[in-house]
Amino acid sequence: MTFPVIAVTSGEPAGIGPDICLSLAGHGLPCRAVILGDLGLLQTRAEMLGLPVTLHPYQPGQTPPPGSLEVLHIPLSSPCRAGKLNPANAGYVLQLLDTAYQGIRDGRFAGMVTAPVHKGVINEAGGPFFSGHTEYLADKSDTPQVVMMLAGGGLRVALVTTHLPLREVADALTFDKICSVSRILHHDLQHKFGIAAPHILVAGLNPHAGEGGHLGREEIDIIEPALARLRSEGIDVRGPYPADTLFQPFMLQDADAVLAMYHDQGLPVLKFASFGKGVNITLGLPFIRTSVDHGTALDLAGSGRADPGSLKVALETALQMAQAVFPANAQQ
């Protein structure tokens, strides 16, 4: 029997990425999780944490020993110490992503899970500006638009706008933007989650969803026309609903996802329900990519106090998506 092979990039080497990747040993999922990272770094961190982990070099087509953790060795550019950032390793961090992406293109990996990176230290190293995993992978795959969705606590929340100052959000909400984000969300719920007819609830922008135009006209002028267009295309979008009453069990009971207008409209609710067990999913890419819902936590690296819960859920989610995309498990 064959299982999907999921690449797991270990992220910033000075952060908790290596620590939480080591926790995947013996996780027991019906997939092969291959850690991309420096073997020596992972071995040193395992010893620091007192983890009796057996690291096994990844070989396509070969079954690893039971209980071992498969590692695709990518050497560090420079020595690394837990908790101490080193810009010399920026190229190493990007090579992890490049290798995972190439492995997906070659058919060796069914998808990738990414441990956190530190954008600041990558940019300190020079070279093209690095704004994050999502943008980097979109550029590499020539993907014109991606959508950020977080899942956890029984919720899926996608965002029309992401990391914008609040005063810029209203101007960024356009008819075309709402339509294109909704189409990507609908498509990926069908094709990456196996939901035949997704039901999507849409939040309004303003308090009380604008209260008939008395608290803002974005709902009347932009959001409602966009949703009408989407419905004419056969996409089941409902709303716009006031955000303060949308996230209730009776509203969500038959919903497959919520579309929020901005970052802090939808994500505080989801993170309250799932923090430490949530997963970040990039929609719109021509491959499966999930990530943790937290940062590098430099102060916890090597301490044994890092919570691996989000990484494990991200791996489980990538596996579920791989099983929807590759139902025959036709991987090595």
Short mmCIF file of C-alpha atoms in Angstrom, two decimals:
data_model
loop_
_atom_site.label_atom_id
_atom_site.label_comp_id
_atom_site.label_asym_id
_atom_site.label_seq_id
_atom_site.Cartn_x
_atom_site.Cartn_y
_atom_site.Cartn_z
CA MET A 1 0.00 0.00 0.00
CA THR A 2 1.26 3.49 -0.85
CA PHE A 3 0.67 6.70 1.09
CA PRO A 4 0.79 10.39 0.19
CA VAL A 5 4.21 11.93 0.80
CA ILE A 6 4.00 15.37 2.42
CA ALA A 7 7.02 17.67 2.53
CA VAL A 8 7.43 19.53 5.84
CA THR A 9 9.82 22.49 5.70
CA SER A 10 11.51 23.07 9.05
CA GLY A 11 11.58 26.87 8.66
CA GLU A 12 13.81 29.31 10.50
CA PRO A 13 16.56 27.14 12.01
CA ALA A 14 16.96 29.33 15.11
CA GLY A 15 13.26 29.14 15.93
CA ILE A 16 10.91 26.39 17.06
CA GLY A 17 10.48 24.94 13.56
CA PRO A 18 13.04 22.16 14.07
CA ASP A 19 11.62 21.41 17.53
CA ILE A 20 8.04 20.94 16.40
CA CYS A 21 9.13 18.97 13.32
CA LEU A 22 10.87 16.48 15.59
CA SER A 23 7.57 15.95 17.40
CA LEU A 24 6.16 14.33 14.25
CA ALA A 25 8.17 11.16 14.91
CA GLY A 26 5.68 8.38 15.53
CA HIS A 27 2.72 10.67 14.86
CA GLY A 28 0.94 7.73 13.24
CA LEU A 29 -0.79 9.34 10.27
CA PRO A 30 -1.40 7.31 7.09
CA CYS A 31 1.11 9.41 5.16
CA ARG A 32 4.86 9.89 4.90
CA ALA A 33 5.97 13.19 6.42
CA VAL A 34 9.39 14.11 5.06
CA ILE A 35 11.19 16.82 7.02
CA LEU A 36 13.25 19.20 4.89
CA GLY A 37 16.18 20.50 6.88
CA ASP A 38 19.75 20.05 8.04
CA LEU A 39 20.28 16.59 9.55
CA GLY A 40 22.93 17.83 11.96
CA LEU A 41 20.72 20.66 13.17
CA LEU A 42 17.80 18.31 13.76
CA GLN A 43 20.00 15.79 15.57
CA THR A 44 21.51 18.48 17.79
CA ARG A 45 18.08 19.90 18.62
CA ALA A 46 16.74 16.41 19.41
CA GLU A 47 19.60 15.89 21.86
CA MET A 48 19.00 19.32 23.39
CA LEU A 49 15.34 18.41 23.88
CA GLY A 50 16.08 14.90 25.12
CA LEU A 51 14.05 13.30 22.34
CA PRO A 52 15.03 9.75 21.36
CA VAL A 53 14.28 10.31 17.67
CA THR A 54 15.82 8.20 14.91
CA LEU A 55 16.46 10.34 11.83
CA HIS A 56 16.43 8.46 8.53
CA PRO A 57 17.59 9.96 5.21
CA TYR A 58 14.66 10.21 2.81
CA GLN A 59 14.86 7.87 -0.18
CA PRO A 60 11.97 7.95 -2.69
CA GLY A 61 10.44 4.52 -3.11
CA GLN A 62 12.02 3.10 0.04
CA THR A 63 10.05 2.41 3.20
CA PRO A 64 11.65 4.02 6.29
CA PRO A 65 12.21 2.01 9.48
CA PRO A 66 9.18 2.04 11.83
CA GLY A 67 9.14 5.00 14.22
CA SER A 68 11.85 6.92 12.39
CA LEU A 69 11.59 10.47 11.06
CA GLU A 70 12.45 10.86 7.40
CA VAL A 71 14.70 13.82 6.58
CA LEU A 72 15.60 15.25 3.21
CA HIS A 73 18.97 16.75 4.13
CA ILE A 74 19.52 20.36 3.09
CA PRO A 75 22.70 21.75 4.67
CA LEU A 76 22.73 24.96 6.67
CA SER A 77 24.61 27.84 5.10
CA SER A 78 26.13 28.79 8.47
CA PRO A 79 26.18 27.38 12.01
CA CYS A 80 22.97 27.93 13.95
CA ARG A 81 22.23 28.41 17.63
CA ALA A 82 18.73 28.07 19.06
CA GLY A 83 17.16 31.48 19.60
CA LYS A 84 19.90 33.40 17.72
CA LEU A 85 18.99 34.66 14.26
CA ASN A 86 21.69 34.51 11.58
CA PRO A 87 21.04 36.29 8.25
CA ALA A 88 23.61 33.98 6.63
CA ASN A 89 21.00 31.21 6.78
CA ALA A 90 18.36 33.14 4.81
CA GLY A 91 19.30 31.31 1.63
CA TYR A 92 18.94 27.99 3.45
CA VAL A 93 15.40 28.87 4.53
CA LEU A 94 14.41 29.73 0.95
CA GLN A 95 16.07 26.55 -0.32
CA LEU A 96 13.73 24.54 1.90
CA LEU A 97 10.76 26.09 0.09
CA ASP A 98 12.35 25.73 -3.34
CA THR A 99 13.07 22.03 -2.72
CA ALA A 100 9.53 21.35 -1.48
CA TYR A 101 8.05 23.14 -4.49
CA GLN A 102 10.29 21.30 -6.94
CA GLY A 103 9.39 17.99 -5.30
CA ILE A 104 5.70 18.77 -5.81
CA ARG A 105 6.32 19.64 -9.46
CA ASP A 106 8.26 16.40 -9.92
CA GLY A 107 5.43 14.38 -8.38
CA ARG A 108 7.48 13.23 -5.35
CA PHE A 109 5.38 15.19 -2.85
CA ALA A 110 1.59 15.49 -2.67
CA GLY A 111 1.82 18.85 -0.89
CA MET A 112 3.80 20.88 1.60
CA VAL A 113 3.46 21.95 5.21
CA THR A 114 5.55 24.91 6.31
CA ALA A 115 6.99 25.65 9.74
CA PRO A 116 7.41 29.37 10.51
CA VAL A 117 10.04 31.62 8.98
CA HIS A 118 11.34 35.02 10.11
CA LYS A 119 10.67 37.56 7.36
CA GLY A 120 12.88 40.20 8.97
CA VAL A 121 16.10 38.20 8.97
CA ILE A 122 15.53 37.02 5.39
CA ASN A 123 15.19 40.63 4.28
CA GLU A 124 18.26 41.65 6.31
CA ALA A 125 20.26 39.23 4.20
CA GLY A 126 19.53 41.25 1.06
CA GLY A 127 18.17 40.05 -2.25
CA PRO A 128 14.57 40.38 -3.45
CA PHE A 129 12.14 41.55 -0.79
CA PHE A 130 10.53 38.62 1.04
CA SER A 131 7.00 39.40 2.22
CA GLY A 132 6.15 35.88 3.34
CA HIS A 133 5.65 32.23 2.46
CA THR A 134 2.43 32.85 0.58
CA GLU A 135 3.75 35.55 -1.72
CA TYR A 136 6.98 33.66 -2.36
CA LEU A 137 5.18 30.48 -3.38
CA ALA A 138 2.66 32.40 -5.49
CA ASP A 139 5.52 34.06 -7.36
CA LYS A 140 7.37 30.79 -7.91
CA SER A 141 4.27 29.10 -9.30
CA ASP A 142 3.13 32.11 -11.38
CA THR A 143 -0.13 32.22 -9.43
CA PRO A 144 -1.86 35.57 -10.00
CA GLN A 145 -4.00 35.52 -6.85
CA VAL A 146 -4.03 33.52 -3.64
CA VAL A 147 -6.43 33.54 -0.71
CA MET A 148 -5.60 33.15 2.97
CA MET A 149 -7.83 30.78 4.91
CA LEU A 150 -7.46 29.61 8.48
CA ALA A 151 -9.18 26.52 9.80
CA GLY A 152 -9.69 25.20 13.31
CA GLY A 153 -12.23 24.80 16.05
CA GLY A 154 -14.76 23.59 13.50
CA LEU A 155 -14.43 26.78 11.44
CA ARG A 156 -12.93 27.78 8.10
CA VAL A 157 -12.43 31.52 7.67
CA ALA A 158 -11.13 33.03 4.42
CA LEU A 159 -10.16 36.67 3.98
CA VAL A 160 -10.88 39.17 1.21
CA THR A 161 -8.07 41.44 2.47
CA THR A 162 -5.19 40.34 4.66
CA HIS A 163 -2.39 42.46 6.11
CA LEU A 164 -3.64 46.01 5.55
CA PRO A 165 -3.97 48.97 7.90
CA LEU A 166 -7.60 49.22 8.90
CA ARG A 167 -8.04 52.65 7.27
CA GLU A 168 -7.13 51.09 3.88
CA VAL A 169 -9.53 48.14 4.02
CA ALA A 170 -12.63 49.87 2.66
CA ASP A 171 -10.75 51.16 -0.39
CA ALA A 172 -9.35 47.68 -1.06
CA LEU A 173 -12.81 46.10 -1.16
CA THR A 174 -13.95 46.10 -4.77
CA PHE A 175 -16.59 44.20 -6.72
CA ASP A 176 -13.90 42.34 -8.67
CA LYS A 177 -11.85 41.51 -5.54
CA ILE A 178 -14.80 40.00 -3.69
CA CYS A 179 -15.80 37.99 -6.77
CA SER A 180 -12.32 36.63 -7.47
CA VAL A 181 -11.64 35.69 -3.84
CA SER A 182 -15.02 33.96 -3.58
CA ARG A 183 -14.44 32.01 -6.79
CA ILE A 184 -11.07 30.75 -5.51
CA LEU A 185 -12.61 29.81 -2.16
CA HIS A 186 -15.48 27.95 -3.85
CA HIS A 187 -13.14 26.16 -6.29
CA ASP A 188 -10.73 24.94 -3.63
CA LEU A 189 -13.46 23.84 -1.24
CA GLN A 190 -14.67 21.64 -4.09
CA HIS A 191 -11.36 20.42 -5.46
CA LYS A 192 -9.06 20.38 -2.41
CA PHE A 193 -11.59 19.53 0.29
CA GLY A 194 -13.99 17.36 -1.70
CA ILE A 195 -17.09 19.45 -0.88
CA ALA A 196 -19.41 19.10 -3.85
CA ALA A 197 -21.60 22.14 -3.22
CA PRO A 198 -19.96 24.51 -0.71
CA HIS A 199 -22.08 26.88 1.38
CA ILE A 200 -20.25 30.14 2.09
CA LEU A 201 -21.39 32.79 4.58
CA VAL A 202 -20.18 36.32 3.91
CA ALA A 203 -19.63 39.01 6.52
CA GLY A 204 -20.46 42.65 5.91
CA LEU A 205 -17.82 45.31 6.40
CA ASN A 206 -19.64 47.76 8.66
CA PRO A 207 -21.37 47.36 12.03
CA HIS A 208 -24.79 45.74 11.53
CA ALA A 209 -23.75 45.13 7.89
CA GLY A 210 -24.24 48.85 7.23
CA GLU A 211 -27.76 49.01 8.70
CA GLY A 212 -29.39 49.79 5.37
CA GLY A 213 -26.76 52.37 4.44
CA HIS A 214 -26.93 54.35 7.68
CA LEU A 215 -23.55 52.95 8.87
CA GLY A 216 -21.81 52.79 5.50
CA ARG A 217 -22.71 51.92 1.94
CA GLU A 218 -20.11 49.24 1.12
CA GLU A 219 -22.67 46.48 1.59
CA ILE A 220 -25.18 48.14 -0.78
CA ASP A 221 -22.73 49.42 -3.38
CA ILE A 222 -20.10 46.66 -3.47
CA ILE A 223 -20.70 43.50 -1.44
CA GLU A 224 -24.35 42.78 -2.33
CA PRO A 225 -23.82 43.28 -6.10
CA ALA A 226 -20.77 40.98 -5.97
CA LEU A 227 -22.73 38.28 -4.17
CA ALA A 228 -25.56 38.59 -6.69
CA ARG A 229 -23.08 38.04 -9.52
CA LEU A 230 -21.62 34.99 -7.76
CA ARG A 231 -25.06 33.50 -7.19
CA SER A 232 -25.79 33.91 -10.91
CA GLU A 233 -22.71 31.73 -11.51
CA GLY A 234 -24.08 28.98 -9.27
CA ILE A 235 -21.91 29.78 -6.23
CA ASP A 236 -23.78 29.50 -2.91
CA VAL A 237 -22.80 32.69 -1.08
CA ARG A 238 -25.10 34.04 1.61
CA GLY A 239 -25.09 37.45 3.25
CA PRO A 240 -23.72 39.92 3.89
CA TYR A 241 -24.32 39.27 7.58
CA PRO A 242 -23.34 41.44 10.56
CA ALA A 243 -20.03 40.05 11.78
CA ASP A 244 -21.02 40.35 15.44
CA THR A 245 -23.84 37.82 15.01
CA LEU A 246 -22.47 35.69 12.17
CA PHE A 247 -20.25 33.43 14.31
CA GLN A 248 -23.02 31.63 16.15
CA PRO A 249 -23.67 27.88 16.07
CA PHE A 250 -27.11 28.17 14.49
CA MET A 251 -25.66 30.33 11.68
CA LEU A 252 -22.63 28.12 11.10
CA GLN A 253 -24.25 24.69 11.34
CA ASP A 254 -24.48 24.13 7.58
CA ALA A 255 -21.70 26.49 6.47
CA ASP A 256 -18.48 25.18 4.88
CA ALA A 257 -16.62 28.48 5.22
CA VAL A 258 -17.00 32.10 6.26
CA LEU A 259 -15.65 34.89 4.08
CA ALA A 260 -14.51 37.85 6.19
CA MET A 261 -13.73 41.26 4.76
CA TYR A 262 -10.54 41.85 6.75
CA HIS A 263 -7.98 40.12 8.95
CA ASP A 264 -9.18 41.04 12.43
CA GLN A 265 -12.84 40.58 11.58
CA GLY A 266 -12.72 36.81 11.24
CA LEU A 267 -9.48 35.56 12.73
CA PRO A 268 -9.93 36.53 16.40
CA VAL A 269 -13.02 34.31 16.54
CA LEU A 270 -11.24 31.40 14.89
CA LYS A 271 -8.11 31.73 17.00
CA PHE A 272 -10.15 31.91 20.18
CA ALA A 273 -11.74 28.62 19.17
CA SER A 274 -8.56 26.91 18.04
CA PHE A 275 -5.28 28.65 18.96
CA GLY A 276 -2.45 26.16 19.03
CA LYS A 277 -4.56 23.79 16.95
CA GLY A 278 -5.30 26.02 13.96
CA VAL A 279 -3.91 25.79 10.46
CA ASN A 280 -3.20 28.36 7.76
CA ILE A 281 -4.18 27.18 4.26
CA THR A 282 -3.19 28.97 1.06
CA LEU A 283 -5.97 28.72 -1.52
CA GLY A 284 -5.48 29.40 -5.21
CA LEU A 285 -2.07 27.74 -5.52
CA PRO A 286 -1.83 24.86 -8.01
CA PHE A 287 -0.75 22.58 -5.15
CA ILE A 288 -1.52 21.88 -1.49
CA ARG A 289 0.12 24.13 1.09
CA THR A 290 -0.74 24.40 4.77
CA SER A 291 1.13 26.10 7.59
CA VAL A 292 1.14 26.66 11.33
CA ASP A 293 -0.84 29.53 12.84
CA HIS A 294 2.09 30.95 14.83
CA GLY A 295 5.55 32.46 14.45
CA THR A 296 9.13 31.39 15.09
CA ALA A 297 9.00 31.87 18.91
CA LEU A 298 12.76 32.32 19.21
CA ASP A 299 12.55 32.46 23.01
CA LEU A 300 11.14 28.92 23.10
CA ALA A 301 13.58 27.29 20.68
CA GLY A 302 15.40 24.37 22.30
CA SER A 303 13.45 24.77 25.54
CA GLY A 304 11.03 21.88 25.15
CA ARG A 305 8.09 24.24 25.75
CA ALA A 306 7.03 24.71 22.12
CA ASP A 307 3.53 23.38 21.38
CA PRO A 308 3.56 21.22 18.21
CA GLY A 309 -0.24 21.09 18.02
CA SER A 310 -0.65 23.47 15.09
CA LEU A 311 1.97 21.67 12.99
CA LYS A 312 0.28 18.33 13.58
CA VAL A 313 -3.10 19.75 12.56
CA ALA A 314 -1.48 21.36 9.49
CA LEU A 315 -0.10 17.95 8.50
CA GLU A 316 -3.44 16.26 9.11
CA THR A 317 -5.16 18.91 7.00
CA ALA A 318 -2.64 18.54 4.17
CA LEU A 319 -3.25 14.79 4.26
CA GLN A 320 -7.04 15.25 4.06
CA MET A 321 -6.59 17.58 1.12
CA ALA A 322 -4.18 15.15 -0.58
CA GLN A 323 -6.70 12.35 -0.19
CA ALA A 324 -9.32 14.56 -1.90
CA VAL A 325 -6.94 15.50 -4.72
CA PHE A 326 -5.25 12.09 -5.03
CA PRO A 327 -7.96 9.63 -3.93
CA ALA A 328 -5.93 6.62 -5.09
CA ASN A 329 -2.98 7.58 -2.83
CA ALA A 330 -0.76 7.29 -5.88
CA GLN A 331 2.35 8.50 -4.11
CA GLN A 332 5.63 6.86 -3.17
#
